[in-house]
Coordinates of C-alpha atoms and ligand atoms in Angstrom, one line a residue:
X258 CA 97.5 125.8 171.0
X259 CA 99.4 123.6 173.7
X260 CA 99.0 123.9 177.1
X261 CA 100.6 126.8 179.0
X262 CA 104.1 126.5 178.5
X263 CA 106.4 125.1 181.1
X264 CA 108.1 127.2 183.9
X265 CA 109.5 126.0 187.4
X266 CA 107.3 127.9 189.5
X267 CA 107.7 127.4 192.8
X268 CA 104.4 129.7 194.0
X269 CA 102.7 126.3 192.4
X270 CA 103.7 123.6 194.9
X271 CA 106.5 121.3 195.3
X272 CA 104.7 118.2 193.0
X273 CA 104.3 120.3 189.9
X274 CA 107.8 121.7 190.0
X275 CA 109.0 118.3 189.7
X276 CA 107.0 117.9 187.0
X277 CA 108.8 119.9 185.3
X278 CA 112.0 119.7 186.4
X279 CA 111.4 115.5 185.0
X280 CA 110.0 116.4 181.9
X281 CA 112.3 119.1 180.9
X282 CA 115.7 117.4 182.4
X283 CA 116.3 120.5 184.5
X284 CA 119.5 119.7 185.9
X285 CA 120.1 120.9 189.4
X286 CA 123.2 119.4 189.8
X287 CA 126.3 121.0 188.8
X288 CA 128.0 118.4 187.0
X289 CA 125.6 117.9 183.9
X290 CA 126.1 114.9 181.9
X291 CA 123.8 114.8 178.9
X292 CA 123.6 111.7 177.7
X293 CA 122.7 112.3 173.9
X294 CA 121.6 115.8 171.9
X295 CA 118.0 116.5 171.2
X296 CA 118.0 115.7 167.5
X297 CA 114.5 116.1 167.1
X298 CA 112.9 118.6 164.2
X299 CA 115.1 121.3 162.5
X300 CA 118.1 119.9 165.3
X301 CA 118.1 117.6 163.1
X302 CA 121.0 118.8 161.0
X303 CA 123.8 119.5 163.2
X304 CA 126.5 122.4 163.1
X305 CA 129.8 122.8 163.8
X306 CA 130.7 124.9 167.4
X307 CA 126.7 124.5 168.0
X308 CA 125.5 123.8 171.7
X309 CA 123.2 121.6 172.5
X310 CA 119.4 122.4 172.9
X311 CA 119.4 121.2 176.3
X312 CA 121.4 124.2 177.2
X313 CA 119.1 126.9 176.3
X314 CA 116.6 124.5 177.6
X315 CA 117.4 124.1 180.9
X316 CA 118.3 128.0 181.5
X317 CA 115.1 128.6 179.8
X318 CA 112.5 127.1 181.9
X319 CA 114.5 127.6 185.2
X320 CA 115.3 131.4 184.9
X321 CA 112.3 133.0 182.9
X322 CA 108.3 132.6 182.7
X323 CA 106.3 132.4 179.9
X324 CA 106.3 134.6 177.5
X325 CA 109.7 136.8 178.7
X326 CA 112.3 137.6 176.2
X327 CA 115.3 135.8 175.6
X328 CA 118.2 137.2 174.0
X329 CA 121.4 135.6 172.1
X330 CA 124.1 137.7 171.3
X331 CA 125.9 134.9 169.4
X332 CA 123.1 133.0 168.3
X333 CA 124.8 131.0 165.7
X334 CA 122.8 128.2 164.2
X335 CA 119.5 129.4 166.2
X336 CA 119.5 126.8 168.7
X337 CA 118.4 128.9 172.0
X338 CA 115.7 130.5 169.5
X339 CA 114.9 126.6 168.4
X340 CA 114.0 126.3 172.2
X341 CA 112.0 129.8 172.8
X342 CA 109.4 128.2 170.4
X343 CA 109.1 125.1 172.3
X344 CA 108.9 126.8 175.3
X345 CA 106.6 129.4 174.6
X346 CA 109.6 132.8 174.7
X347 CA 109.9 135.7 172.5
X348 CA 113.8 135.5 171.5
X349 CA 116.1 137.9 169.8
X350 CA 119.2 136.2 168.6
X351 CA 122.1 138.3 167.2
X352 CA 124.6 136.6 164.5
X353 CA 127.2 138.4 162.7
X354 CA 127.9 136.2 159.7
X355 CA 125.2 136.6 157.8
X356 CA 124.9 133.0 156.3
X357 CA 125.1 131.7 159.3
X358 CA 122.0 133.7 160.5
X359 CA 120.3 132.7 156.9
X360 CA 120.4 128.9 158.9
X361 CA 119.2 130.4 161.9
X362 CA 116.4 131.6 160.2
X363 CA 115.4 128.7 158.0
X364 CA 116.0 126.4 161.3
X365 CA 113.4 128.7 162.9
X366 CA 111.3 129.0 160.3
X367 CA 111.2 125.2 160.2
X368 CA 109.7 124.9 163.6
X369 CA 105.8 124.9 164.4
X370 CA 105.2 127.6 166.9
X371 CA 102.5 126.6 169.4
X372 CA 102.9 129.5 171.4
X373 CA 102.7 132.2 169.1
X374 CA 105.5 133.7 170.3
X375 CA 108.0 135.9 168.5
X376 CA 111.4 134.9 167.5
X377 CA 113.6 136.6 165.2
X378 CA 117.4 137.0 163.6
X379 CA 119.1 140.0 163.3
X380 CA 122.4 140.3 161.3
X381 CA 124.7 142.6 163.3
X382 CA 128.0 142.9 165.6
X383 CA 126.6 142.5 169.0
X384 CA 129.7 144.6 170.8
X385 CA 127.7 147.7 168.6
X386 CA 124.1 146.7 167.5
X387 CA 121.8 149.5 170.1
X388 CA 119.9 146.7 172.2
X389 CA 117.8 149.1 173.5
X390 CA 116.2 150.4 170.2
X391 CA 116.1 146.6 168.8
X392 CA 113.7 145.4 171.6
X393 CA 111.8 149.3 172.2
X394 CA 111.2 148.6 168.6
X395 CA 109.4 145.4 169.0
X396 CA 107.2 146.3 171.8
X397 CA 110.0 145.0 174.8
X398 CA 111.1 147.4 177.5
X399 CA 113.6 144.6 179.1
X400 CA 115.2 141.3 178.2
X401 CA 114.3 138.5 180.8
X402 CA 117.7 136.3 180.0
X403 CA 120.6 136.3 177.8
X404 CA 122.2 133.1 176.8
X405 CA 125.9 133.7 175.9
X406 CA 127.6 131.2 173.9
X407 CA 130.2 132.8 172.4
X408 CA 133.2 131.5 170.0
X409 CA 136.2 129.8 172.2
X410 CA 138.1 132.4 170.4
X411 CA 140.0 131.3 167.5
X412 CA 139.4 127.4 167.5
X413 CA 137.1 127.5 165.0
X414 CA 136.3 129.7 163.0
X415 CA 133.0 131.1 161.7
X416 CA 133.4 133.3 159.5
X417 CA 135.7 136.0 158.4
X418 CA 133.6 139.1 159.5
X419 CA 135.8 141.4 161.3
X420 CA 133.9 141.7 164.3
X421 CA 133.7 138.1 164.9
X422 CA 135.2 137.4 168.1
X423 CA 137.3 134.5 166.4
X424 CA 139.1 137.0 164.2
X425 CA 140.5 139.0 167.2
X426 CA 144.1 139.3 166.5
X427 CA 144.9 138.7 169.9
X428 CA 143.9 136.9 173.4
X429 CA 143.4 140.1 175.2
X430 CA 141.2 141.9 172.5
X431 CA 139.0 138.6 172.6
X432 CA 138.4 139.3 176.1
X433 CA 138.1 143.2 175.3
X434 CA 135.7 142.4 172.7
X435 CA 133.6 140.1 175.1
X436 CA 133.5 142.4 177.2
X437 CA 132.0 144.9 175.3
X438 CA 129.3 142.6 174.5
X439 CA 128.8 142.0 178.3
X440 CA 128.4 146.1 178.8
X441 CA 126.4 145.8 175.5
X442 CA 123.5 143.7 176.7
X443 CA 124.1 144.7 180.4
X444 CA 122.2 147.9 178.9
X445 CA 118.6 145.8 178.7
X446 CA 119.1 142.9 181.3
X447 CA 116.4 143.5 183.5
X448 CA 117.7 143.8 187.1
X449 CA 117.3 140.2 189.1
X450 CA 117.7 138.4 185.6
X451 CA 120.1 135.8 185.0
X452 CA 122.2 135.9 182.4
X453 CA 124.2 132.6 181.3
X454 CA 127.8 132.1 179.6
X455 CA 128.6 128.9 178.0
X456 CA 132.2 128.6 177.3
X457 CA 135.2 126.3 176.8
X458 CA 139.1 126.4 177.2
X459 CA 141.4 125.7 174.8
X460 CA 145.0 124.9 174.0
X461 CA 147.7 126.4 172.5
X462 CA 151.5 125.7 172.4
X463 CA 151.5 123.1 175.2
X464 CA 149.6 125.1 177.4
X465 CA 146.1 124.5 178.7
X466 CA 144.3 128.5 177.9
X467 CA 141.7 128.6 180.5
X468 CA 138.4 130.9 178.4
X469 CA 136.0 129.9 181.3
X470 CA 138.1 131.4 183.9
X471 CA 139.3 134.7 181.8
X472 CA 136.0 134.8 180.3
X473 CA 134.1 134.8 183.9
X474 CA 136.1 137.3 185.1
X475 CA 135.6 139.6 182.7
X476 CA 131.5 138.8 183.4
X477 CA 132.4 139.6 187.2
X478 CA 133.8 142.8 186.7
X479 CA 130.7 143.8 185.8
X480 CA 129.3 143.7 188.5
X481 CA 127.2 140.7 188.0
X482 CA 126.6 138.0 191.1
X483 CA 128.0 134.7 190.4
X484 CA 125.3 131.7 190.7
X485 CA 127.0 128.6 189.7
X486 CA 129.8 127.3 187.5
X487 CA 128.2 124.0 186.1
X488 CA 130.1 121.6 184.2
X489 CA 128.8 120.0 181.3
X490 CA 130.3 116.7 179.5
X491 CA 131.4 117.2 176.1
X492 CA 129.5 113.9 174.1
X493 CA 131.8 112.3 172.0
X494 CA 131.6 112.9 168.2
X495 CA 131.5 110.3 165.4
X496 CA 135.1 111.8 164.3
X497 CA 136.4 111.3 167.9
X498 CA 134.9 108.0 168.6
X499 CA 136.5 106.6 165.9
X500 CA 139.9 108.6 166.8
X501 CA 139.8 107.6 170.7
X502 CA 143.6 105.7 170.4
X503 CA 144.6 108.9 168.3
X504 CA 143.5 111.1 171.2
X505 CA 144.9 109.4 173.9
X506 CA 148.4 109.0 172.1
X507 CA 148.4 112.9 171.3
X508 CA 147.8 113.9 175.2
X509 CA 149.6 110.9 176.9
X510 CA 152.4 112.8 174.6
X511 CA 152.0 116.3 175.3
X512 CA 151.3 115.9 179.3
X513 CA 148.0 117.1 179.3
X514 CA 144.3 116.1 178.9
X515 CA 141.7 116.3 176.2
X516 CA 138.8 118.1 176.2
X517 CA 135.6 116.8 177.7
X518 CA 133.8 119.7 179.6
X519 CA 132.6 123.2 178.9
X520 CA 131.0 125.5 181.4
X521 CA 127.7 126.3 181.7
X522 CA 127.9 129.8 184.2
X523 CA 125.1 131.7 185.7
X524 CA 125.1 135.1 186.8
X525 CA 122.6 137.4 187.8
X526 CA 122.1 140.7 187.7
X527 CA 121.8 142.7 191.2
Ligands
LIG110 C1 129.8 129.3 169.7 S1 128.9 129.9 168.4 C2 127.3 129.9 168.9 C3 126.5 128.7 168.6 C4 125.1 128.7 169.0 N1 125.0 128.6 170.4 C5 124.3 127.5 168.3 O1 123.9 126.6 169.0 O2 124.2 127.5 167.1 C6 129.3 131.6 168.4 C7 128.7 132.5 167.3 O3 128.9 133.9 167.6 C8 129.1 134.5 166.4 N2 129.8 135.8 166.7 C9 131.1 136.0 166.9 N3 131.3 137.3 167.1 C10 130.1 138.0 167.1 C11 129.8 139.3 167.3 N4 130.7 140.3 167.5 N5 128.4 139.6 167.2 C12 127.5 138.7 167.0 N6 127.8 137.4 166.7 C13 129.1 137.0 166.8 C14 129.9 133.6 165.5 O4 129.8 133.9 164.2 C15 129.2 132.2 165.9 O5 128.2 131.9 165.0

């Protein structure tokens, strides 16, 4: 077993928490520019509409201790449970394409886990699945942070469950239906725990649809206490790098801009 694993706690002097905070690359900054994506063991193999690991990462070891639970309603290709084994959390991740959640799995079960913690998959629809009887039944009483990544509605899309947010047959029902999963996992959040949206805009018919915005709002209503709106750079993929005149052509053309930011929100609970 590793040493105990890592956790910005401030009770333990100001020298250690930068100790941390340098060997983690916990950003406390809210323009995050990440240089390059952990590629490192089953990260290896990368998916479409993933995140990257330093995501999870960072709200990981900022907002929870060892051992908490982390959970992902849209877990997707398992990255934030990826992280909860490096870091020493129990994660719950919820996906509901099932072969999607098959990579989940094998990218988890790919990973040693120094911490014996517990990390697991469940197939389901998380605006429905009963939070409260999936952790009770694994021996949790609350969830210590959920990291909500969820699709930019219909940009790309995952799969052609029903309940996938990407399938909603309309702007306002994706925002109904993320909502739902809000009040969904609301349900477990333990009160003072943070829970984190990560979210991009998009564009439709000349006009720029701003997801962050609609999608924070919908967080707010809730009753949750804004923290911080951090802004993360977008790195540049192979397929863009090589399409960089192409991109620049297409907004010089339309008037507008392309995409090199996402939000990175956090909220707590009050
Ligand atoms: C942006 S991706 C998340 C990617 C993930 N952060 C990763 O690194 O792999 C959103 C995921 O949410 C899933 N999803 C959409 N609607 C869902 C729902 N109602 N319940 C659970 N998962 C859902 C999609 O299938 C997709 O895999």
């Amino acid at each position: 077993m590793s040493r105990e694993p890592p956790y910005v706690d401030l009770s333990r002097g100001f020298k250690e928490v930068l100790r941390v905070i340098e060997d983690y690359g916990v950003q406390l900054e809210s323009l995050w520019i990440i240089p390059e994506r952990d590629s490192s063991g089953s990260l290896r193999e990368r998916y479409h509409g993933e995140f990257v690991a330093q995501v999870p990462r960072n709200a990981i070891v900022r907002f929870t201790k060892p051992y908490e639970l982390v959970l992902d309603p849209f877990v997707g290709y398992g990255t934030t449970l990826v992280e909860c084994l490096r870091l020493g959390r129990h994660g719950i991740g919820v996906e509901v394409e099932p072969g999607i959640a098959e990579v989940a799995r094998r990218r988890v079960a790919s990973e040693s886990n120094p911490y014996g913690v517990r990390v697991e998959v469940v197939v389901g629809d998380s605006r429905r699945v009963d939070f409260r009887r999936l952790i009770e039944e694994r021996g949790f009483k609350f969830v210590d942070l959920v990291i909500a990544h969820p699709p930019y509605y219909d940009i790309i899309k995952y799969g052609d469950s029903p309940a996938n947010l990407c399938n909603a047959p309309s702007l306002r029902e994706f925002l109904r239906w993320y909502g739902e999963v809000v009040d969904n996992v609301l349900r477990v959040l333990k009160p003072g725990s943070y829970y984190v949206l990560v979210v991009g805009d998009k564009y439709e018919d000349g006009e720029w649809v701003p997801l962050g915005f609609y999608t924070m709002s919908e967080t707010l209503r809730r009753g949750l206490r804004l923290k911080a709106i951090c802004v993360k750079n977008i790195e540049e993929t192979t397929a863009k790098r090589g399409n960089v005149n192409l991109w620049r052509y297409r907004v010089l053309k339309a008037g507008t801009y392309y995409f090199k930011h996402e939000y990175v929100m956090f909220f707590r609970r009050v």
